[in-house]
mmCIF file of C-alpha atoms in Angstrom:
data_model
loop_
_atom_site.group_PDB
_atom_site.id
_atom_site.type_symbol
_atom_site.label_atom_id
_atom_site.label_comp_id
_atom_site.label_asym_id
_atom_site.label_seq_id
_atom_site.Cartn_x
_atom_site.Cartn_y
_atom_site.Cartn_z
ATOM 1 C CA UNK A 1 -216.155 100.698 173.729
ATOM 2 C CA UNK A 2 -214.659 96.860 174.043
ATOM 3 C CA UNK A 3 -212.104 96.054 171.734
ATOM 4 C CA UNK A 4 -211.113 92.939 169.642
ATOM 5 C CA UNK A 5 -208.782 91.979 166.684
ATOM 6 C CA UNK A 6 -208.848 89.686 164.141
ATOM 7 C CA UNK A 7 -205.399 88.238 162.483
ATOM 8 C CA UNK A 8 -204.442 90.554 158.817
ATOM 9 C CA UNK A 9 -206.567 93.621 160.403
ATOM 10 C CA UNK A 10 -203.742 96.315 161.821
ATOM 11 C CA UNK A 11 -206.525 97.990 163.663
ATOM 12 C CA UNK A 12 -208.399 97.107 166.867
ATOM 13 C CA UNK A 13 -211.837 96.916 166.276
ATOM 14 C CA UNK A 14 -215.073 97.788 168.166
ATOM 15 C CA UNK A 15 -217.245 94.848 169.414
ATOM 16 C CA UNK A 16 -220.709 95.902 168.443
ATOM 17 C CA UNK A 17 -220.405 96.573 164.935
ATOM 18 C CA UNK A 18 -222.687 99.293 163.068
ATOM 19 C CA UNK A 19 -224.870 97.970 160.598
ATOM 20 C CA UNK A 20 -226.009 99.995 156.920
ATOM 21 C CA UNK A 21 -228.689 98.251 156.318
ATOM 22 C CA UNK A 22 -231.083 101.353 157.299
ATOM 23 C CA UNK A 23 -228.151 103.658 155.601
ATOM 24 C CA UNK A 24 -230.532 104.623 152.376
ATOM 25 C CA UNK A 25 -229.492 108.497 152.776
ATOM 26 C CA UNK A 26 -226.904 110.174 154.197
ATOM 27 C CA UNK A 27 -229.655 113.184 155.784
ATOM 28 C CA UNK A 28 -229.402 114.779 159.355
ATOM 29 C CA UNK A 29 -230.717 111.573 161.639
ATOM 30 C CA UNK A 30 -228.207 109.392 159.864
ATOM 31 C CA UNK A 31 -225.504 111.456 160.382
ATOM 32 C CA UNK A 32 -226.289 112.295 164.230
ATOM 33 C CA UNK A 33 -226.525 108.791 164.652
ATOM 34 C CA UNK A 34 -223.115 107.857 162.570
ATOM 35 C CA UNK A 35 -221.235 110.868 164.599
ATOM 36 C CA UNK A 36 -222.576 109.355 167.947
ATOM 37 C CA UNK A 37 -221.056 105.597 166.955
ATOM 38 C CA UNK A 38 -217.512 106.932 166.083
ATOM 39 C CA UNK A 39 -218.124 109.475 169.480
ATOM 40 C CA UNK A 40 -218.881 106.036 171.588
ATOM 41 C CA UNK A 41 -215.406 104.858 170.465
ATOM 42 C CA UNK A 42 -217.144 102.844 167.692
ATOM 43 C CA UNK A 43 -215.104 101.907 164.410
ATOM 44 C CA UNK A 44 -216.403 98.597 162.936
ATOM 45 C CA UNK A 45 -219.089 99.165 159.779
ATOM 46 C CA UNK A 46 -221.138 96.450 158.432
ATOM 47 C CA UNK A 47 -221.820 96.561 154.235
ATOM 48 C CA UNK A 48 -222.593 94.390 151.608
ATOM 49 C CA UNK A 49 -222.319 94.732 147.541
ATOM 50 C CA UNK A 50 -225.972 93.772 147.327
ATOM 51 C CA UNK A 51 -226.595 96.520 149.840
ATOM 52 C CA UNK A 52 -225.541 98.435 146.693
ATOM 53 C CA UNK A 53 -226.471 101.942 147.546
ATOM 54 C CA UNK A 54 -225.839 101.544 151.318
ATOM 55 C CA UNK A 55 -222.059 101.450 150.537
ATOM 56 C CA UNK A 56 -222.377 104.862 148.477
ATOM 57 C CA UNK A 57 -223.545 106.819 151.277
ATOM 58 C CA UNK A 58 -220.899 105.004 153.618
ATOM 59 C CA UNK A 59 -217.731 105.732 151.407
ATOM 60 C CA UNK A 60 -219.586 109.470 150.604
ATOM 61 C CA UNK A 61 -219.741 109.651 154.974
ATOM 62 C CA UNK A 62 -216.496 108.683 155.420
ATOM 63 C CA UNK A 63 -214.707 110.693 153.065
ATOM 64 C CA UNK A 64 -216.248 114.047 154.458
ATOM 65 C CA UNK A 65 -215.145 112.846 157.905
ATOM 66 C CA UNK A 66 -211.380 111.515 156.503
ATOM 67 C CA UNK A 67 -212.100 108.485 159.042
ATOM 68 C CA UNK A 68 -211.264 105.903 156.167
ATOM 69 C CA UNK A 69 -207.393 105.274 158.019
ATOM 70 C CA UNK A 70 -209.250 104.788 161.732
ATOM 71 C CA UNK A 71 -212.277 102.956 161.170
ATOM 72 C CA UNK A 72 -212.717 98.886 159.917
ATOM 73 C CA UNK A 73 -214.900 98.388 156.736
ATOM 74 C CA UNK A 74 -216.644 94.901 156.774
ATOM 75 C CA UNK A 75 -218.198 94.763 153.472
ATOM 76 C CA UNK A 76 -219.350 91.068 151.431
ATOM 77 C CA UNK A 77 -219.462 89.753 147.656
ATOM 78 C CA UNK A 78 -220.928 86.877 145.642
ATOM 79 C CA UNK A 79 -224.348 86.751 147.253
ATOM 80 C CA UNK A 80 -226.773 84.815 144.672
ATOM 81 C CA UNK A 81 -229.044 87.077 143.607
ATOM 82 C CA UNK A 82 -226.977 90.292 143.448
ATOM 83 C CA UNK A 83 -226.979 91.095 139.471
ATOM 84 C CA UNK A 84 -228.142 87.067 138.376
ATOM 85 C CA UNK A 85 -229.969 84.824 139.667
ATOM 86 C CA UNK A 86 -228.358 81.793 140.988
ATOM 87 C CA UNK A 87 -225.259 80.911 142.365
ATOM 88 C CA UNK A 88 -222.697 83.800 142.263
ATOM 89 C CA UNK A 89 -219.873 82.050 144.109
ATOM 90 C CA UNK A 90 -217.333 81.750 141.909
ATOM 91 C CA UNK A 91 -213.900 83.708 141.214
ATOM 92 C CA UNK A 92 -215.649 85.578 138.636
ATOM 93 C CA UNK A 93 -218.017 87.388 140.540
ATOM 94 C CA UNK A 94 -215.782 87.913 143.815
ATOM 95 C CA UNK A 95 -213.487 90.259 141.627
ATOM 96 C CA UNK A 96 -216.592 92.264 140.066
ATOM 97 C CA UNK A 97 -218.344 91.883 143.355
ATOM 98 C CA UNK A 98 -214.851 93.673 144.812
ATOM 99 C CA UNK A 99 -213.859 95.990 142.725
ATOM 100 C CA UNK A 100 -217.499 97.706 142.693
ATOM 101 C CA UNK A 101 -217.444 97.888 146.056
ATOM 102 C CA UNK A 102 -214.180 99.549 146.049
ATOM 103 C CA UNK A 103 -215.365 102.162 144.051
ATOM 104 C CA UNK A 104 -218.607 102.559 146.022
ATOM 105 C CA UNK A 105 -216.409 102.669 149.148
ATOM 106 C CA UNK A 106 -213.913 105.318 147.896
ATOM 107 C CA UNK A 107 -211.399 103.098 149.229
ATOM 108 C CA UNK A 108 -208.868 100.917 147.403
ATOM 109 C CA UNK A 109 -209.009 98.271 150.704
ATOM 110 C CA UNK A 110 -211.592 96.384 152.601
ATOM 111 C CA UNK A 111 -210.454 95.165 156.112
ATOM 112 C CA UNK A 112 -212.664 92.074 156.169
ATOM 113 C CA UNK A 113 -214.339 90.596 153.287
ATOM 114 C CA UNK A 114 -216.580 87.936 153.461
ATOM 115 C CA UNK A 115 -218.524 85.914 150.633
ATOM 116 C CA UNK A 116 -222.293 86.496 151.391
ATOM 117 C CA UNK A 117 -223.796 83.464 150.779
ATOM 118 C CA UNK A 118 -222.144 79.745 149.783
ATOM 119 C CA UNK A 119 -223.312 77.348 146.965
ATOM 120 C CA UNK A 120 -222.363 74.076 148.414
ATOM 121 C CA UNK A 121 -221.528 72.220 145.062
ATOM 122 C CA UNK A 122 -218.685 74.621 144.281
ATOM 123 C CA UNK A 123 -215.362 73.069 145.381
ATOM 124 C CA UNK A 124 -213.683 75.357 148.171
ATOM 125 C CA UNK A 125 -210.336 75.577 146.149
ATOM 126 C CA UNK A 126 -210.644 77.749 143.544
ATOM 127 C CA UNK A 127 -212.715 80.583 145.926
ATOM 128 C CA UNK A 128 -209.833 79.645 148.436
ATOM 129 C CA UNK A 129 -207.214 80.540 145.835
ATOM 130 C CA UNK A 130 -209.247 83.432 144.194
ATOM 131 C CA UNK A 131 -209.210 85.097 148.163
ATOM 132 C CA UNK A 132 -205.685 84.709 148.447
ATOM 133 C CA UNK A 133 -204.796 86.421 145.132
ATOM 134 C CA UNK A 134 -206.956 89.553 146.794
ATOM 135 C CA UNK A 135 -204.989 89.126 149.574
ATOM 136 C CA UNK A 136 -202.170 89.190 147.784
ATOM 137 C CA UNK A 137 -202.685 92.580 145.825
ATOM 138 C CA UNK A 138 -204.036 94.381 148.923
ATOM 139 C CA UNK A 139 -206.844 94.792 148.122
ATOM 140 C CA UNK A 140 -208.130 93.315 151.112
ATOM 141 C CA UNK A 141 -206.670 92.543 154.372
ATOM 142 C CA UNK A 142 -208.457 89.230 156.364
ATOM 143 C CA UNK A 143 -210.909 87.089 154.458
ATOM 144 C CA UNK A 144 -214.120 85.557 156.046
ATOM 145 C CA UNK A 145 -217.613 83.827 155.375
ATOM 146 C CA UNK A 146 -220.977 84.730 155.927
ATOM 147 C CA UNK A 147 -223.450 82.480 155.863
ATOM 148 C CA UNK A 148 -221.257 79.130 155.429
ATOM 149 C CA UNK A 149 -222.194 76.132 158.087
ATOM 150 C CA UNK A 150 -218.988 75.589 160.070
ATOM 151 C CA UNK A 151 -218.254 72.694 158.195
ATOM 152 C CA UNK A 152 -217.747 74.076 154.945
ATOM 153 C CA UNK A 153 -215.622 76.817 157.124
ATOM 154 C CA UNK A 154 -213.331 74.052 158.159
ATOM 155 C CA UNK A 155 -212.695 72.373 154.677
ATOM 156 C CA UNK A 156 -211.753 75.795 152.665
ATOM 157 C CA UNK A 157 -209.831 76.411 156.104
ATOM 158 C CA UNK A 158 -208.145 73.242 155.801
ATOM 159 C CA UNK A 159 -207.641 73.108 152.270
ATOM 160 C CA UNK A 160 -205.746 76.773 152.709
ATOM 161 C CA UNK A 161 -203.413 75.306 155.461
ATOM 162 C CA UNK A 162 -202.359 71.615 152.505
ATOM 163 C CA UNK A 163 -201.798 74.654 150.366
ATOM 164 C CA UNK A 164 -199.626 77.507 152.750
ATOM 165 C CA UNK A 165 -202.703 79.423 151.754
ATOM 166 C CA UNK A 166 -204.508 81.976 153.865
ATOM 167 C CA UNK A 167 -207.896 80.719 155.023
ATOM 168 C CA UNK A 168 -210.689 82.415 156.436
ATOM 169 C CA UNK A 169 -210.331 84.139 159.933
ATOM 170 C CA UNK A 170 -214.026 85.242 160.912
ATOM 171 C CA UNK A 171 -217.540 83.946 159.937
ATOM 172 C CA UNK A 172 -220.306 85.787 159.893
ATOM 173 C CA UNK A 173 -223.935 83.974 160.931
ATOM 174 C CA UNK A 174 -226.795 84.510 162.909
ATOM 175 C CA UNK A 175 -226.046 84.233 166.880
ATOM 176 C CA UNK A 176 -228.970 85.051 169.333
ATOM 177 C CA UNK A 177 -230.365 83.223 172.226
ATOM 178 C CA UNK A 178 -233.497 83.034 170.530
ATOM 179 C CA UNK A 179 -232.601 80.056 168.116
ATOM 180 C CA UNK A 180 -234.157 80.720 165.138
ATOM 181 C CA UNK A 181 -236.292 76.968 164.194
ATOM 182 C CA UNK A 182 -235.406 77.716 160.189
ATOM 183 C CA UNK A 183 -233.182 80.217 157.929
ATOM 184 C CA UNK A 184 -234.955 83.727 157.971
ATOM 185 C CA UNK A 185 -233.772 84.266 154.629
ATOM 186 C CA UNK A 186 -232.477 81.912 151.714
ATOM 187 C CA UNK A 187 -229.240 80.735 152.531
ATOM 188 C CA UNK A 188 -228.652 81.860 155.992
ATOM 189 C CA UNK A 189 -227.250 80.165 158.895
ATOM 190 C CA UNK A 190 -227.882 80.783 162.176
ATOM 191 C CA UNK A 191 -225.294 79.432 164.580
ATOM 192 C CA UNK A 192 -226.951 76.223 166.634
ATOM 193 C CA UNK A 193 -225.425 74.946 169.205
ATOM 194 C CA UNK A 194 -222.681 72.335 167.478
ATOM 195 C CA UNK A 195 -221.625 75.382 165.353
ATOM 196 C CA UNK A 196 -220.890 77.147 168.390
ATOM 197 C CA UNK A 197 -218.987 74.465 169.762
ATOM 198 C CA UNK A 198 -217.290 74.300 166.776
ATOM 199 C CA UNK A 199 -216.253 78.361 167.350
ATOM 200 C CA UNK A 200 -215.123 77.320 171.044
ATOM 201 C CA UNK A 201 -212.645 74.583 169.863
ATOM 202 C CA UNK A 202 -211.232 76.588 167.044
ATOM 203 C CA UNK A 203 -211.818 80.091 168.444
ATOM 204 C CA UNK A 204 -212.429 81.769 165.508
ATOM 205 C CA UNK A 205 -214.245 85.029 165.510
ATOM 206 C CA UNK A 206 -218.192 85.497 165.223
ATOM 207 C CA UNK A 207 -219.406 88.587 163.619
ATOM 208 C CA UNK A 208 -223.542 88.015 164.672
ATOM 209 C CA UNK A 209 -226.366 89.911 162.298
ATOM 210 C CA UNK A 210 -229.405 89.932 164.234
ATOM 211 C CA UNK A 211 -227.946 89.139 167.158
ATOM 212 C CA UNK A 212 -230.953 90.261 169.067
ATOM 213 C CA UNK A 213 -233.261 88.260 167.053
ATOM 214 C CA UNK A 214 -235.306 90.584 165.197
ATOM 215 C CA UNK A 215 -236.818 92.206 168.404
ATOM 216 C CA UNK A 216 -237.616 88.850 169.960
ATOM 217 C CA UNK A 217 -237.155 90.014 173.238
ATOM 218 C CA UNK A 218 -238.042 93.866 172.883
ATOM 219 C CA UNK A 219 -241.488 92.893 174.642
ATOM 220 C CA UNK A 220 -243.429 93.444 171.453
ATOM 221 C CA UNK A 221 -243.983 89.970 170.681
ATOM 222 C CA UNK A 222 -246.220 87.328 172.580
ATOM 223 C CA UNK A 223 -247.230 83.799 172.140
ATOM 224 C CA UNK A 224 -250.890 84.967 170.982
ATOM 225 C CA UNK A 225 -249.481 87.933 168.670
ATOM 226 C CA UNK A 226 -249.056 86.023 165.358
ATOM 227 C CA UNK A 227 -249.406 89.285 163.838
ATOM 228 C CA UNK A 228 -245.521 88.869 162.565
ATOM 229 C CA UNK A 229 -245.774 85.728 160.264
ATOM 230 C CA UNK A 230 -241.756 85.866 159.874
ATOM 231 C CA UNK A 231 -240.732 86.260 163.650
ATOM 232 C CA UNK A 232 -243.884 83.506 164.080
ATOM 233 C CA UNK A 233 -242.125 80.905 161.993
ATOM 234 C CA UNK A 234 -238.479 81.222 162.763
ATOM 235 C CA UNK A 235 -238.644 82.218 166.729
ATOM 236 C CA UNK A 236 -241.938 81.269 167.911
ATOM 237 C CA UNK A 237 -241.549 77.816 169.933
ATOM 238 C CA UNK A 238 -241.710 76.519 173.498
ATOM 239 C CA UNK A 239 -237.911 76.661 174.047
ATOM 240 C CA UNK A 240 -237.470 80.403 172.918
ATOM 241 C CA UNK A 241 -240.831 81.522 174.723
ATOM 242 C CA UNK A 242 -238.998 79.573 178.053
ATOM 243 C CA UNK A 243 -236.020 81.850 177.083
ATOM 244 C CA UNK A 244 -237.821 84.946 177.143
ATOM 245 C CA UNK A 245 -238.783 84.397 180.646
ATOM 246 C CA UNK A 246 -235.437 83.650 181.586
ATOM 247 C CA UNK A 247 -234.384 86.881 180.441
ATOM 248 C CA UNK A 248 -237.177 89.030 181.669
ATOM 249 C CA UNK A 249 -236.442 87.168 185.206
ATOM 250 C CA UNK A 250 -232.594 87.810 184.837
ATOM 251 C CA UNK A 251 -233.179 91.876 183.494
ATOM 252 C CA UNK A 252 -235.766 92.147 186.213
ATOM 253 C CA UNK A 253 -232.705 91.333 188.448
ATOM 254 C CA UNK A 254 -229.594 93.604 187.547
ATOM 255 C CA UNK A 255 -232.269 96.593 186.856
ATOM 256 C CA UNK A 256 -231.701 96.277 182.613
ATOM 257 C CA UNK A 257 -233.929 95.465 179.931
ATOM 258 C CA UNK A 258 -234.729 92.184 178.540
ATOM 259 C CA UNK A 259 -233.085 93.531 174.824
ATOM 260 C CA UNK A 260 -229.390 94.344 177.082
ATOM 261 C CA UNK A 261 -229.700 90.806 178.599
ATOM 262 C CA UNK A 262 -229.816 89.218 175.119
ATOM 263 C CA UNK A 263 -227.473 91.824 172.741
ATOM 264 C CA UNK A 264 -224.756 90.870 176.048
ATOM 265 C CA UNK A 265 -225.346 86.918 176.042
ATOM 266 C CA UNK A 266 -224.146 87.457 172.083
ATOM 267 C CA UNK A 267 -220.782 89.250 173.383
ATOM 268 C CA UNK A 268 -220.487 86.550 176.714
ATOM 269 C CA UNK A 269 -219.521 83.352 174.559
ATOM 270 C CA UNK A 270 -216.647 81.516 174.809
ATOM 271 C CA UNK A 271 -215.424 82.112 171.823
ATOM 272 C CA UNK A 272 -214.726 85.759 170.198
ATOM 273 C CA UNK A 273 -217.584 87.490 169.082
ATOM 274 C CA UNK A 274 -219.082 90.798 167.753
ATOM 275 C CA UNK A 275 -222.503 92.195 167.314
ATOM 276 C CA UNK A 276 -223.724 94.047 164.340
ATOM 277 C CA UNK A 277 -226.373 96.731 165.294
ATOM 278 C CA UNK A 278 -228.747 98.531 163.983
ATOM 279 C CA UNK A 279 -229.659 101.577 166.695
ATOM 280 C CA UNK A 280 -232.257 104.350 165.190
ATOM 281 C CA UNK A 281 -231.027 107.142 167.373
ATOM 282 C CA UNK A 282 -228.667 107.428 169.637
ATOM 283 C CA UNK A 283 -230.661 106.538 172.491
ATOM 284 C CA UNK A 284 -230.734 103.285 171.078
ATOM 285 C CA UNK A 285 -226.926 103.487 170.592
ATOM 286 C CA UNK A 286 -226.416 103.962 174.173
ATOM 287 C CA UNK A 287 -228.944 101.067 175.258
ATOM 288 C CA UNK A 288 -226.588 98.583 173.295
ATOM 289 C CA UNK A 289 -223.424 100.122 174.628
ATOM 290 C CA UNK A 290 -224.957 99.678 178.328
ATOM 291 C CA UNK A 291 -225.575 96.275 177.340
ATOM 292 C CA UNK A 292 -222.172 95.431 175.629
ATOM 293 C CA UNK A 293 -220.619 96.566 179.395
ATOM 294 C CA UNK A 294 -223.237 94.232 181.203
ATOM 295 C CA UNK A 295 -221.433 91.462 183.122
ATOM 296 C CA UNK A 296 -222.779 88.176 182.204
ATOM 297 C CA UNK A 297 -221.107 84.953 184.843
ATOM 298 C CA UNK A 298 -221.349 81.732 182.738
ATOM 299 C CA UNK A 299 -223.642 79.963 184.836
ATOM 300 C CA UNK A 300 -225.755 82.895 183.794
ATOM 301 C CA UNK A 301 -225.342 82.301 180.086
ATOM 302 C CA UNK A 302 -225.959 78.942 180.486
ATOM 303 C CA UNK A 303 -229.092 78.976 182.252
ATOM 304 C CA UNK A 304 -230.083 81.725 179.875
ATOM 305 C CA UNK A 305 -229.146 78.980 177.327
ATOM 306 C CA UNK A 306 -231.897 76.208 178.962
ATOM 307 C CA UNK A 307 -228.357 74.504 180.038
ATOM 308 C CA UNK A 308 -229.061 74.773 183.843
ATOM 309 C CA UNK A 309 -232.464 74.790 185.860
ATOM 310 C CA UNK A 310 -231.275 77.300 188.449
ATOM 311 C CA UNK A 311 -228.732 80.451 187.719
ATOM 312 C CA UNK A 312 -225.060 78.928 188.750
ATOM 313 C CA UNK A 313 -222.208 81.372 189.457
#
């Protein structure tokens, strides 16, 4: 398994990241598949407060296996419909959002915590401030944001360095090569390509959710099968379809599937990045691992990326 770290983190941490999001019970294919992650040299788990449950059956998985001390617990807080509607990003709800989730976890840390969502009209100083004082008591370790356009990243970043504060270290959005054409969700952000840009020049670390675009390239969708209205109105255009045939072309060549080709473009930027996954079995675990391994050259990512005509070493 390829490592990475990420500054306030004393652990290395595994580039493709397991997701919870299919973590409802903690029964015998769950387990095989959880056992198989940390057996792959996997330690990196993806949560979220409004996942609610999800983190019970984490911390309860955890605890039986005493792997708290050697894995790296990603988990996120003030999303905007978790408990209220509206807005939730605000000091007040980061330390209820954080101190449930501690006690869901059976953990009194969090290696990386992340604000789920942003509400724009809040100032970035007082979440900023509120972070730091977490910081502060340990009971977290490296902050982050998910779902925050890089610009808002770079004003709470810079408002933390006018104020010796800590600012955030990570981001979590959407990165695929399928470029989603609108947010999946409310209040997502998929990473386009000045946002990535943005990552090169400041090199700060990518944690992609769906990196491999809902399926988009699993073969199961087509231009004629509108049978998905979701995947049809985020992924379905010219550019992306042009994509896929890039990748089957490329897959076709190094003797991989067209799913490897994409979940490996994710890990070949130039910037640091992680993929969250979401494998069923581990079959599926061992496809991604495969894939994480695959040698991408640039010229290949960049063709892959409509950047180039013709594949350039």
């Amino acid at each position: 398994m390829k490592m990475m770290e990420i500054k306030g983190v004393n652990k290395l941490m595994s580039r493709l990241i397991m997701g919870t999001g299919d973590l409802r019970v903690l029964d015998e294919p769950k387990r095989l598949m959880l056992d198989a992650y940390i057996e792959a040299g996997g330690n990196f788990f993806d949560t979220a407060h409004q996942y609610r449950g999800k983190e019970l059956v984490l911390g309860q998985w955890l605890e039986e296996k005493k792997l708290r001390d050697k894995v790296v617990i990603m988990t996120k807080g003030a999303h905007h419909d978790d408990g209220s509607p509206g807005p939730r990003v605000n000091p007040q709800a980061i330390r209820k959002d954080l101190a449930e989730s501690l006690e869901r976890l059976g953990t009194d840390y969090i290696d990386l915590y992340a604000l789920h969502r942003d509400d724009p009209s809040v100032e970035v100083g007082p979440i900023i401030e509120e972070l730091n004082e977490q910081l502060g008591t340990q009971k977290i370790r490296a902050i982050g944001a998910s779902n925050w356009s890089y610009q808002r990243i770079q004003e709470a970043n810079e408002y933390a360095a006018a104020h010796q504060l800590v600012g955030f270290t990570f981001s979590s959005t959407n990165l695929s090569l399928a470029k989603a054409k609108e947010p999946r969700w409310e209040g997502c952000v998929s990473a386009d390509e000045d946002t990535c840009n943005w990552h090169e020049r400041n090199q700060l670390t990518l944690l992609s959710w769906s990196s491999q675009a809902g399926g988009f390239f699993s073969g199961h969708f087509t231009p004629d099968n509108l049978s998905d209205p979701e995947m049809v109105r985020v992924y379905y255009s010219d550019s992306n379809w042009e994509r896929y045939r890039r990748v089957v072309k490329l897959a076709e060549q190094k003797q991989v599937t067209p799913i490897q080709i994409s979940l490996s473009y994710v890990l070949h930027q130039p910037f640091p990045t992680c993929a969250i996954i979401g494998p069923r079995n581990p079959e599926e675990l061992h496809d991604s691992v495969m894939a994480m391994n695959l040698p991408l050259t640039i010229g290949e990512v960049d063709w892959l990326d409509l950047k180039k005509e013709e594949i350039a070493e």
